[in-house]
Tab-separated table of C-alpha atoms and ligand atoms in Angstrom:
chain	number	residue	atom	x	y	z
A	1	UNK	CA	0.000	0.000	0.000
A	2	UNK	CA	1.469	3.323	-0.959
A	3	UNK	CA	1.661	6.337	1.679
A	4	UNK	CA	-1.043	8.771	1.651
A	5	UNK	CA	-0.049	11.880	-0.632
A	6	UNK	CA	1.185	14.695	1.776
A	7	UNK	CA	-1.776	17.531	1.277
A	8	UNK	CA	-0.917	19.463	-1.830
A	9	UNK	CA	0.335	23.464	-0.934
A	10	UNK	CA	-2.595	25.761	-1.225
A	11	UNK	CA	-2.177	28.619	-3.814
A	12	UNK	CA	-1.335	30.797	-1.065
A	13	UNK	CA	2.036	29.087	-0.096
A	14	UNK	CA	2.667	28.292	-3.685
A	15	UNK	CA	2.436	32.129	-4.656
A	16	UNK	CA	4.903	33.678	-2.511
A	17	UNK	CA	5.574	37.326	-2.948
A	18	UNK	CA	8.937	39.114	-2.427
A	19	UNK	CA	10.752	38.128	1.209
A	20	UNK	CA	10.870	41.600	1.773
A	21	UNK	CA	7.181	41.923	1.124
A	22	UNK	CA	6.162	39.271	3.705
A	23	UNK	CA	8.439	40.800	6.675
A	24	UNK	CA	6.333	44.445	5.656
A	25	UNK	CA	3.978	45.631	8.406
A	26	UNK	CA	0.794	47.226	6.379
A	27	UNK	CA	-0.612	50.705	6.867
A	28	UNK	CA	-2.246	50.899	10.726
A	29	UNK	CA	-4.745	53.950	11.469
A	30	UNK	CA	-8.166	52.449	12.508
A	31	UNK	CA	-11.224	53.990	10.629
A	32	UNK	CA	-13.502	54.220	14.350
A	33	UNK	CA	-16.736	55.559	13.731
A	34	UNK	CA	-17.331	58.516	15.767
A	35	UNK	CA	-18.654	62.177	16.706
A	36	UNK	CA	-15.150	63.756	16.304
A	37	UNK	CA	-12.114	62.577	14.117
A	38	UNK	CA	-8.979	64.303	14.868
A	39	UNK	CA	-6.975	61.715	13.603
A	40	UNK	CA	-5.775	61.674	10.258
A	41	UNK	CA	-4.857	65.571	9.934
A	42	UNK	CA	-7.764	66.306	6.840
A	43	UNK	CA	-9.186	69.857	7.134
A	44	UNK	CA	-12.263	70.440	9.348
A	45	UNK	CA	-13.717	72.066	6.684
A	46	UNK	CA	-15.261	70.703	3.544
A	47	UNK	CA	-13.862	73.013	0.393
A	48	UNK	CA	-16.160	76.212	-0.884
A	49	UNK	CA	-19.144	75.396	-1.941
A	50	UNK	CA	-18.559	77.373	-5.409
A	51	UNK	CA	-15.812	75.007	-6.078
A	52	UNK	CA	-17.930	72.069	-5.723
A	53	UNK	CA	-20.728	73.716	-8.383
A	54	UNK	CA	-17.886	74.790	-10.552
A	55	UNK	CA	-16.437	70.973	-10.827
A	56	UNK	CA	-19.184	69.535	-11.368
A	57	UNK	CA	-19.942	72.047	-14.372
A	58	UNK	CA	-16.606	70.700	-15.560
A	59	UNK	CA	-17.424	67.628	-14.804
A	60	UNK	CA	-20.346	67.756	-17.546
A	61	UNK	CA	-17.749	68.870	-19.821
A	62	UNK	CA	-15.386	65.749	-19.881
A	63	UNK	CA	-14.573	63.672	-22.754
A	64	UNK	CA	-15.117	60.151	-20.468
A	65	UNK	CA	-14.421	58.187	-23.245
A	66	UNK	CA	-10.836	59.499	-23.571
A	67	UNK	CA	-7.638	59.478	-22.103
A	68	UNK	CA	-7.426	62.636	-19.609
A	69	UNK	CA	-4.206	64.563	-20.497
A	70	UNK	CA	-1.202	62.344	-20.043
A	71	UNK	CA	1.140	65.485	-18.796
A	72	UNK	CA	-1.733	67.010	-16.729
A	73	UNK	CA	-0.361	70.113	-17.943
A	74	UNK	CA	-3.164	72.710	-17.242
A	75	UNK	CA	-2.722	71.627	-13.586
A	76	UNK	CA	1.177	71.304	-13.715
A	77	UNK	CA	0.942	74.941	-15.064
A	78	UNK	CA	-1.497	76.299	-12.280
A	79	UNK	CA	0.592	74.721	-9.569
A	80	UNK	CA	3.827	76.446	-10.924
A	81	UNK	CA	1.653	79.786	-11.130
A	82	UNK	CA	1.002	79.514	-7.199
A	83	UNK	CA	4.397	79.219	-6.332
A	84	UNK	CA	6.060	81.169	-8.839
A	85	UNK	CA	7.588	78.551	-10.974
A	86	UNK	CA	7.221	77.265	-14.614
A	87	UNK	CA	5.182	73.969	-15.314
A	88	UNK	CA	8.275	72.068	-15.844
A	89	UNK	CA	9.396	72.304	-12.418
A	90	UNK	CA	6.242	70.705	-11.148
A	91	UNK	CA	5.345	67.138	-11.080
A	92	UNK	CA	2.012	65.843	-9.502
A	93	UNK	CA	0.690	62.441	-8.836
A	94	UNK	CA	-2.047	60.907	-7.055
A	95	UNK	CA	-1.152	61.902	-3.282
A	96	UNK	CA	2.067	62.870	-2.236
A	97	UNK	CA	2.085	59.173	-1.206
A	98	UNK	CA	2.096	58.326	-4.858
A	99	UNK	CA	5.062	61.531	-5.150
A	100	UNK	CA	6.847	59.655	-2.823
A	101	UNK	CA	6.713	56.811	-4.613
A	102	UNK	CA	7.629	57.753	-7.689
A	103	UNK	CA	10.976	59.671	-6.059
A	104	UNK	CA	11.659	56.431	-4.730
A	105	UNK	CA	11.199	54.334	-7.856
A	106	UNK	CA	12.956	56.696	-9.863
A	107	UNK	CA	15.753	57.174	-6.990
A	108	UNK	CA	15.781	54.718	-4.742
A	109	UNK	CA	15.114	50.602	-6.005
A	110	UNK	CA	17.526	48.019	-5.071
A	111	UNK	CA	20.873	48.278	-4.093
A	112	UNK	CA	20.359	52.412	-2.794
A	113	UNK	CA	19.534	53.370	0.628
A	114	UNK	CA	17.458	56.085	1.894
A	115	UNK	CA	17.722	57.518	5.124
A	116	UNK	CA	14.846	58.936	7.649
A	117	UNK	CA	14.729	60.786	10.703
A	118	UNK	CA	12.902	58.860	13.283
A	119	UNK	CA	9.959	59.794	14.612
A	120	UNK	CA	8.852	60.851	11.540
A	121	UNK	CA	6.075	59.667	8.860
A	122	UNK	CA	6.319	56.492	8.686
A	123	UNK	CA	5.261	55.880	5.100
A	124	UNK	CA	8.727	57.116	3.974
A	125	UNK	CA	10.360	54.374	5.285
A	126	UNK	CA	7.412	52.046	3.861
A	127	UNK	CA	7.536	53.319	0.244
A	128	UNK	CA	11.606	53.382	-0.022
A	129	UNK	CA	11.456	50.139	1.143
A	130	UNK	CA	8.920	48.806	-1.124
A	131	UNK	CA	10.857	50.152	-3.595
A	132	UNK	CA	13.535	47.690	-2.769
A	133	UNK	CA	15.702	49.991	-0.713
A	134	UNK	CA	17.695	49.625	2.132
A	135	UNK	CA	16.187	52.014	4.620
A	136	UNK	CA	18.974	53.941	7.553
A	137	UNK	CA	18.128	55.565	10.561
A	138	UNK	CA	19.183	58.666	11.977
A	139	UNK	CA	17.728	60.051	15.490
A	140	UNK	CA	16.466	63.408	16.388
A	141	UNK	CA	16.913	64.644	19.820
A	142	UNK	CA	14.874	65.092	23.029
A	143	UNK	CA	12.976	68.049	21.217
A	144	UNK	CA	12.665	66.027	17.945
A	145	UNK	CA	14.474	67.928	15.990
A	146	UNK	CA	17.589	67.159	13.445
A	147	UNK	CA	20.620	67.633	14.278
A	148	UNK	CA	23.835	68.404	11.644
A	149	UNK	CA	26.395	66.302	13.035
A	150	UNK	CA	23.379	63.380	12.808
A	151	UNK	CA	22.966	64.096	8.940
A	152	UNK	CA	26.627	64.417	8.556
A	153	UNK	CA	26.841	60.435	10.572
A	154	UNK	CA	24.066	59.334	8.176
A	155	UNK	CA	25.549	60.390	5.207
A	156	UNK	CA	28.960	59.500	6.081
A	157	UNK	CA	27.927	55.852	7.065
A	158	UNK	CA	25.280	54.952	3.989
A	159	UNK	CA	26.045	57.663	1.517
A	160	UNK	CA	22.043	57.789	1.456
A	161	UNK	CA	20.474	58.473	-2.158
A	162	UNK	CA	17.578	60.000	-0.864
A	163	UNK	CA	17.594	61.699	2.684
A	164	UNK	CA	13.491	62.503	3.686
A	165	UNK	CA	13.242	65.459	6.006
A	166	UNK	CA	9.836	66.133	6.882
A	167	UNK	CA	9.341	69.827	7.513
A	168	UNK	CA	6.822	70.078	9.866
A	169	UNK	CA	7.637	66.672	11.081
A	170	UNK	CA	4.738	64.388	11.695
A	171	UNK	CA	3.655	63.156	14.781
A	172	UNK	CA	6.262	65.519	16.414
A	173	UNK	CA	5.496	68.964	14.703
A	174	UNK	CA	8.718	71.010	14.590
A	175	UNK	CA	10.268	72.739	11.524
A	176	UNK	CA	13.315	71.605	10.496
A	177	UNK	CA	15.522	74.978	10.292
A	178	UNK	CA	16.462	76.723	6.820
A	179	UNK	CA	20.230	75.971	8.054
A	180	UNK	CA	19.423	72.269	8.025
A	181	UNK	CA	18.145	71.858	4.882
A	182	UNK	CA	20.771	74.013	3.481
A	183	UNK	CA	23.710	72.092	5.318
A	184	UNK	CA	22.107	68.142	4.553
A	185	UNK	CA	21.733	69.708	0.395
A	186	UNK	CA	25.578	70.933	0.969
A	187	UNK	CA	26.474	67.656	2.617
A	188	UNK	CA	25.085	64.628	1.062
A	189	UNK	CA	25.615	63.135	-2.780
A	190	UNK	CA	22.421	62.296	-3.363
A	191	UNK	CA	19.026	64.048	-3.430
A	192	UNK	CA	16.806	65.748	-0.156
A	193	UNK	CA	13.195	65.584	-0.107
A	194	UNK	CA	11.156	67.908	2.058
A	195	UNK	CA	7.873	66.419	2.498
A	196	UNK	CA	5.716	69.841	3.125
A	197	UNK	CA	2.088	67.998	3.934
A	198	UNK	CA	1.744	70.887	6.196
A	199	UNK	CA	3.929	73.915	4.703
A	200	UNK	CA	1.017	76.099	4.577
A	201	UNK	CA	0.846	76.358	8.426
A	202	UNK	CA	4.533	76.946	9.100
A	203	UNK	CA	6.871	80.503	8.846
A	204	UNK	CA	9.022	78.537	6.419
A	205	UNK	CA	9.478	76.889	3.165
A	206	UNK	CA	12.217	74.957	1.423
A	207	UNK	CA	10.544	76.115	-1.592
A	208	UNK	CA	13.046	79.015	-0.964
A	209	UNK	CA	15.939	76.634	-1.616
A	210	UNK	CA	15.028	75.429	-5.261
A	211	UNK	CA	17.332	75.958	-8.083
A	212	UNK	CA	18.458	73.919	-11.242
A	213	UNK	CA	21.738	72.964	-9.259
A	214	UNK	CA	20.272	72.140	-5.869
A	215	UNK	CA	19.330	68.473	-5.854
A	216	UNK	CA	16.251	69.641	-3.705
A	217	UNK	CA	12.435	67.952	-3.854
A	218	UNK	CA	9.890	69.866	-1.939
A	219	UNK	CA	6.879	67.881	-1.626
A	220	UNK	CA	2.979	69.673	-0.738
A	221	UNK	CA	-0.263	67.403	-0.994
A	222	UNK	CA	-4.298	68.593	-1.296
A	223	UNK	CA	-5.244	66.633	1.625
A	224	UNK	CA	-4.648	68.490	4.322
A	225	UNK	CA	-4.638	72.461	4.058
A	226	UNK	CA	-6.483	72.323	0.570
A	227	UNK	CA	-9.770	70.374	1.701
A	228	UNK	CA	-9.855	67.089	-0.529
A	229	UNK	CA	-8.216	64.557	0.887
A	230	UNK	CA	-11.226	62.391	-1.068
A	231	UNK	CA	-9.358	63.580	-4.263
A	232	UNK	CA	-6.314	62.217	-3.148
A	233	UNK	CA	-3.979	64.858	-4.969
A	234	UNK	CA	-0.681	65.678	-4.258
A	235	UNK	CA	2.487	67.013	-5.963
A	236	UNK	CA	6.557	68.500	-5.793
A	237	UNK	CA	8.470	71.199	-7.054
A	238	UNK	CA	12.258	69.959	-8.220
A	239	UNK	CA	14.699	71.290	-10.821
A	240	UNK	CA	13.782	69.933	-14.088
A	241	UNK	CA	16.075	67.329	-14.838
A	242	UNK	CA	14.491	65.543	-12.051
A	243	UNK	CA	10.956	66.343	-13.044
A	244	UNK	CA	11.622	64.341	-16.605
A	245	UNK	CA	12.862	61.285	-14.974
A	246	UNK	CA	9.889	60.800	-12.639
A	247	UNK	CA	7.380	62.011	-16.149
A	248	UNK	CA	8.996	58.334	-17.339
A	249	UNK	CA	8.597	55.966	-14.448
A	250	UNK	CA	5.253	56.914	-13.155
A	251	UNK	CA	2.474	54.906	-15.282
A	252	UNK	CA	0.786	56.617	-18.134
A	253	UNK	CA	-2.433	58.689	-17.708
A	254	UNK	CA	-2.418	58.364	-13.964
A	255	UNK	CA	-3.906	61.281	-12.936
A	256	UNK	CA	-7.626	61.374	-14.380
A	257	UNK	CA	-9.729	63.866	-15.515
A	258	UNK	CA	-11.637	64.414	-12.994
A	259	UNK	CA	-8.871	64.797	-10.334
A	260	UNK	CA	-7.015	67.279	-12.784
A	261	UNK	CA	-10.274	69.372	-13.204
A	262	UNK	CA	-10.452	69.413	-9.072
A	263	UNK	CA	-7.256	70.156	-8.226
A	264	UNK	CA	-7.203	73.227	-11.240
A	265	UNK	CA	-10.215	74.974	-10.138
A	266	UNK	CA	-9.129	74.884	-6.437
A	267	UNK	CA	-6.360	76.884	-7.046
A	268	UNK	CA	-8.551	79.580	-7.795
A	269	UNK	CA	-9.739	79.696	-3.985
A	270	UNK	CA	-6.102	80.282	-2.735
A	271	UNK	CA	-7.686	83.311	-0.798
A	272	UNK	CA	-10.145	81.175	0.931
A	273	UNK	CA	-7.884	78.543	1.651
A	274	UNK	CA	-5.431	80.859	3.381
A	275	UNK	CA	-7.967	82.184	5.677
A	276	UNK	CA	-8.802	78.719	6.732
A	277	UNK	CA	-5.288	77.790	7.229
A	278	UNK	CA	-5.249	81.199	9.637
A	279	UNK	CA	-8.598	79.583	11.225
A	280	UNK	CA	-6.629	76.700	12.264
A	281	UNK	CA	-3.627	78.218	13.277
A	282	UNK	CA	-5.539	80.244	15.789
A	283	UNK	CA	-7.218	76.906	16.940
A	284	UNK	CA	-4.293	75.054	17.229
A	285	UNK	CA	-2.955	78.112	19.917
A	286	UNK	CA	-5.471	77.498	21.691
A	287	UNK	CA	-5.772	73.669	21.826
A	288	UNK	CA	-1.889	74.014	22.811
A	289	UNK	CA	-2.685	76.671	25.580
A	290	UNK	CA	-5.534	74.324	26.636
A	291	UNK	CA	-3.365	71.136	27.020
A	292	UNK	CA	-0.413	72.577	29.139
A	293	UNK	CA	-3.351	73.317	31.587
A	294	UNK	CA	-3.568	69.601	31.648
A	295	UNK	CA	-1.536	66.553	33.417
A	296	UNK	CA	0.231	66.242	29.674
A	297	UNK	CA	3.498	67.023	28.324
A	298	UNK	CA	2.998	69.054	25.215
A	299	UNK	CA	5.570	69.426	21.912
A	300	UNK	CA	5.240	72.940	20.048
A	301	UNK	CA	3.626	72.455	16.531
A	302	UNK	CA	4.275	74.483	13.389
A	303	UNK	CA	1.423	72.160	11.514
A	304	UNK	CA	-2.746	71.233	12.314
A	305	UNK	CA	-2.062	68.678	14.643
A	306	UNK	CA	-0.147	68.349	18.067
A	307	UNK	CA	1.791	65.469	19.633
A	308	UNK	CA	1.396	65.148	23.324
A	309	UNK	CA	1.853	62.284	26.380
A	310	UNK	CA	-0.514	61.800	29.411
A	311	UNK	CA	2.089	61.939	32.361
A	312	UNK	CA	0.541	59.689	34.590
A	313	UNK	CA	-2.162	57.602	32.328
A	314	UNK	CA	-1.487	54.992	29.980
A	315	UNK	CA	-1.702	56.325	26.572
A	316	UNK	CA	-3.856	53.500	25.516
A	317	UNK	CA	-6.135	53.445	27.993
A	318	UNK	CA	-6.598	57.577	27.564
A	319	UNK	CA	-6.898	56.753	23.536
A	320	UNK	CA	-9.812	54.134	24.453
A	321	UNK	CA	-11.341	56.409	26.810
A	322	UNK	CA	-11.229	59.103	23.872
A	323	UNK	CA	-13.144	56.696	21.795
A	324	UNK	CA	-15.631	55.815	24.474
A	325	UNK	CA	-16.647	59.515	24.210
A	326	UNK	CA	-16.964	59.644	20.573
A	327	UNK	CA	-13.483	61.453	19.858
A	328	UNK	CA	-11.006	60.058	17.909
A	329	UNK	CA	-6.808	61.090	17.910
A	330	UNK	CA	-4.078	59.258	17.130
A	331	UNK	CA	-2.713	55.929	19.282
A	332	UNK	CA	1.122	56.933	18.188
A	333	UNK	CA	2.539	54.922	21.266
A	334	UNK	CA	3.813	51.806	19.565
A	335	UNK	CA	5.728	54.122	17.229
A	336	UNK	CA	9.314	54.125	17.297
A	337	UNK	CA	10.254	56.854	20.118
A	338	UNK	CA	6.865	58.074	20.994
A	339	UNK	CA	6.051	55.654	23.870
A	340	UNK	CA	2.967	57.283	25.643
A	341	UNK	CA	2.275	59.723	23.094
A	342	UNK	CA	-0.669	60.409	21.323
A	343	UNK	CA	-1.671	62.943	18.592
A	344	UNK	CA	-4.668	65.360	17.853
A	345	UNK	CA	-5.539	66.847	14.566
A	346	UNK	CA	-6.473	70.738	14.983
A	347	UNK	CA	-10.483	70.650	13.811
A	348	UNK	CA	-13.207	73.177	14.473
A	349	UNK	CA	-13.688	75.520	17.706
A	350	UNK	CA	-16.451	73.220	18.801
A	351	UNK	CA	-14.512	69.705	17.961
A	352	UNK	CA	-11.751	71.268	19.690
A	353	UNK	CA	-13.352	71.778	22.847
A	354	UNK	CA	-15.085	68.100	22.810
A	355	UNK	CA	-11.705	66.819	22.148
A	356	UNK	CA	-10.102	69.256	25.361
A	357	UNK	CA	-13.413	68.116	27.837
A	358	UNK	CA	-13.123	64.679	26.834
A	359	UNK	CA	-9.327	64.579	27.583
A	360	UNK	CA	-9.469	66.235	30.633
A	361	UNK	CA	-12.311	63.774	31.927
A	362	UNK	CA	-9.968	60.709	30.725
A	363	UNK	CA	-6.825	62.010	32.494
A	364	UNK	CA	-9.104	62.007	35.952
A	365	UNK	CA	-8.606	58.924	38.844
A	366	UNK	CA	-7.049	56.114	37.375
A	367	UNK	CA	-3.755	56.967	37.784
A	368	UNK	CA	-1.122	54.222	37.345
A	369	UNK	CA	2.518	54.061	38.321
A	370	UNK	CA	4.271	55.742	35.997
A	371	UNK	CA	6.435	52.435	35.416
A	372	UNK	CA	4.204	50.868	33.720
A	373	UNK	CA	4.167	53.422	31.150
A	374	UNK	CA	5.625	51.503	28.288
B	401	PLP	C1	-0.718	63.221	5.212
B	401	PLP	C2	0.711	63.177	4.808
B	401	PLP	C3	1.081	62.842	3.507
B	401	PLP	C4	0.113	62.161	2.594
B	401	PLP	O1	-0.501	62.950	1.786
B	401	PLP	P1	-1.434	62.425	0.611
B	401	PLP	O2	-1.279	63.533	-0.347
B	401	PLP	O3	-2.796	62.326	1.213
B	401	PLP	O4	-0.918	61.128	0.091
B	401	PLP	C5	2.398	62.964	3.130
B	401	PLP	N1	3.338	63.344	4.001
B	401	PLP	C6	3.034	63.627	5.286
B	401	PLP	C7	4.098	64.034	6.224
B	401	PLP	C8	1.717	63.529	5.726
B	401	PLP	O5	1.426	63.732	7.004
């Protein structure tokens, strides 16, 4: 009698995608269903209501049975016109997750290394990585921010093709100085990418820094300060040399009609948006004056959101209480050097003050020895 076959491999462990792949963690921010979400940094505000008539007038005008404009150029063009550059220095994609991307596919890829700054967002590790990139770490100190002689270590150890400075950082907040940027461009060999998500609410931009012989990439996105982060639109400015290598490795046509019609007319509402931005700035003073009243440490923020840690609370069990009251923030505890921290997104006056009552309630009783703090 011949032995039993051993149980043929399901498809599953047949089909077994890059090693690299299967170590990858995937992308965590739970999607809680609740009264107030200040969790993913989107604008509190849906955009003008005379933008949304105005697309969808456009809208009626597309050829749907075409390909939209491969080099989205009416956009490319508008985006140059708002920060005082020609179309050819601009380069937009779907989400400055998909910029990133494209950056690293173009500069990164197997056998380069990109460095990061941790704590900072994490998907720039992620995406170099998925690229097939060796990923380095360099630290930022007790205030979070960057230090020279760090970047100088980094780049002398990996020689780094892409170094990702995130400017202001998120979860921490902080600028990183014009003198930083300027010395890690001076320093390193390969190219710097500022990822701007939340220029519009800081003093500074590296914007300042472009030129044809600065190997500079300043990245800005629609999702947070521009109202539509359904649209998921996002783009960077770079000298134009650059600019024509990523036009040939992202995929044809990928920004559609649709998105390039939305992110066009927008521009026309700079005015409005800039008002908003001035909204939440004045918001986020006062959700920053409100927490220091509280049992938290607090971290200064340049953008719409502010990092902060219970001092005597567990984190998690201050995020769950959060939730029990219907207002959402960010669990960034588990995250590499944030242990106990959480973050809020800036949102209206009156999400604001649920988020400050509700916190304050959580922080009450309950109070644990601060060694169990992880
Ligand atoms: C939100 C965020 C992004 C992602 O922007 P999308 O345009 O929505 O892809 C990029 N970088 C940072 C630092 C962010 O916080």
């Amino acid at each position: 009698m011949s032995a039993p076959n051993p149980p043929s491999p399901t498809a599953a462990q047949r089909v077994q995608p890059r090693p690299d792949v299967v170590a990858m963690e995937g992308y965590h921010s739970p999607q809680v269903s609740v009264r107030v979400r200040l969790n993913t940094n989107e604008s509190p505000f849906p955009p003008p209501a005379k933008w949304q008539a105005q697309l969808a007038a456009e809208v009626s005008r597309i050829e749907f049975h075409r390909y939209p404009d491969r080099a989205a150029w009416n956009l490319r063009v508008a985006i140059g016109e708002l920060h005082g550059v020609g179309p050819e220095w601009v380069f937009a994609a779907n989400g400055s997750n998909e910029v990133i991307q494209t950056v690293c596919l173009t500069y990164g890829g197997p056998g380069r290394t990109a460095a990061v700054f941790e704590p900072t967002y994490a998907m720039h590790r992620h995406i170099a990585q998925t690229s097939g990139a060796r990923v380095v770490d360099g630290a930022r100190g007790v205030d979070f921010s960057v230090s020279e002689a760090e970047v100088d270590r980094v780049i002398d150890e990996a020689h780094p093709e892409i170094i990702f400075l995130c400017s202001p950082n998120n979860p921490t907040g902080g600028l990183a100085a014009p003198e930083l940027v300027r010395h890690t461009l001076a320093a390193t060999t390969g190219l710097v990418f500022v990822d701007e998500a939340y220029g519009q609410f800081a003093s500074w931009s590296a914007q300042s820094l472009l030129d044809d012989n600065s190997p500079i990439v300043v990245s800005r996105t629609y999702s947070k300060t521009w109202s539509m982060a359904a649209v998921r639109l996002g783009y960077l400015l770079a000298p134009p040399w650059m600019v024509a290598e990523f036009d040939k490795v992202v995929l044809p046509y990928h920004l559609d009609s649709l998105k390039q019609a939305a992110g066009t007319l927008a521009l026309g509402y700079a005015d409005e948006m800039a008002a908003r931005v001035e909204q939440l700035v004045a918001q986020r003073e006062r959700v920053d004056a409100g927490l220091r009243s509280l049992a938290v440490d607090v971290w200064p923020s340049s953008a719409n959101f502010i990092l902060f840690r219970p001092r005597a609370v567990d984190a998690n069990l201050v995020w769950q209480r959060l939730v029990d009251r219907s207002v959402l923030v960010r669990n960034c505890s588990s995250w590499p050097g944030l242990a106990g921290c959480l973050r809020v997104t800036i949102g209206t006056a009156d999400e604001n003050d649920a988020f400050l009552d509700a916190l304050e309630a959580s922080l009450d009783g309950a109070l644990i020895d601060s060694s169990e703090i992880p």
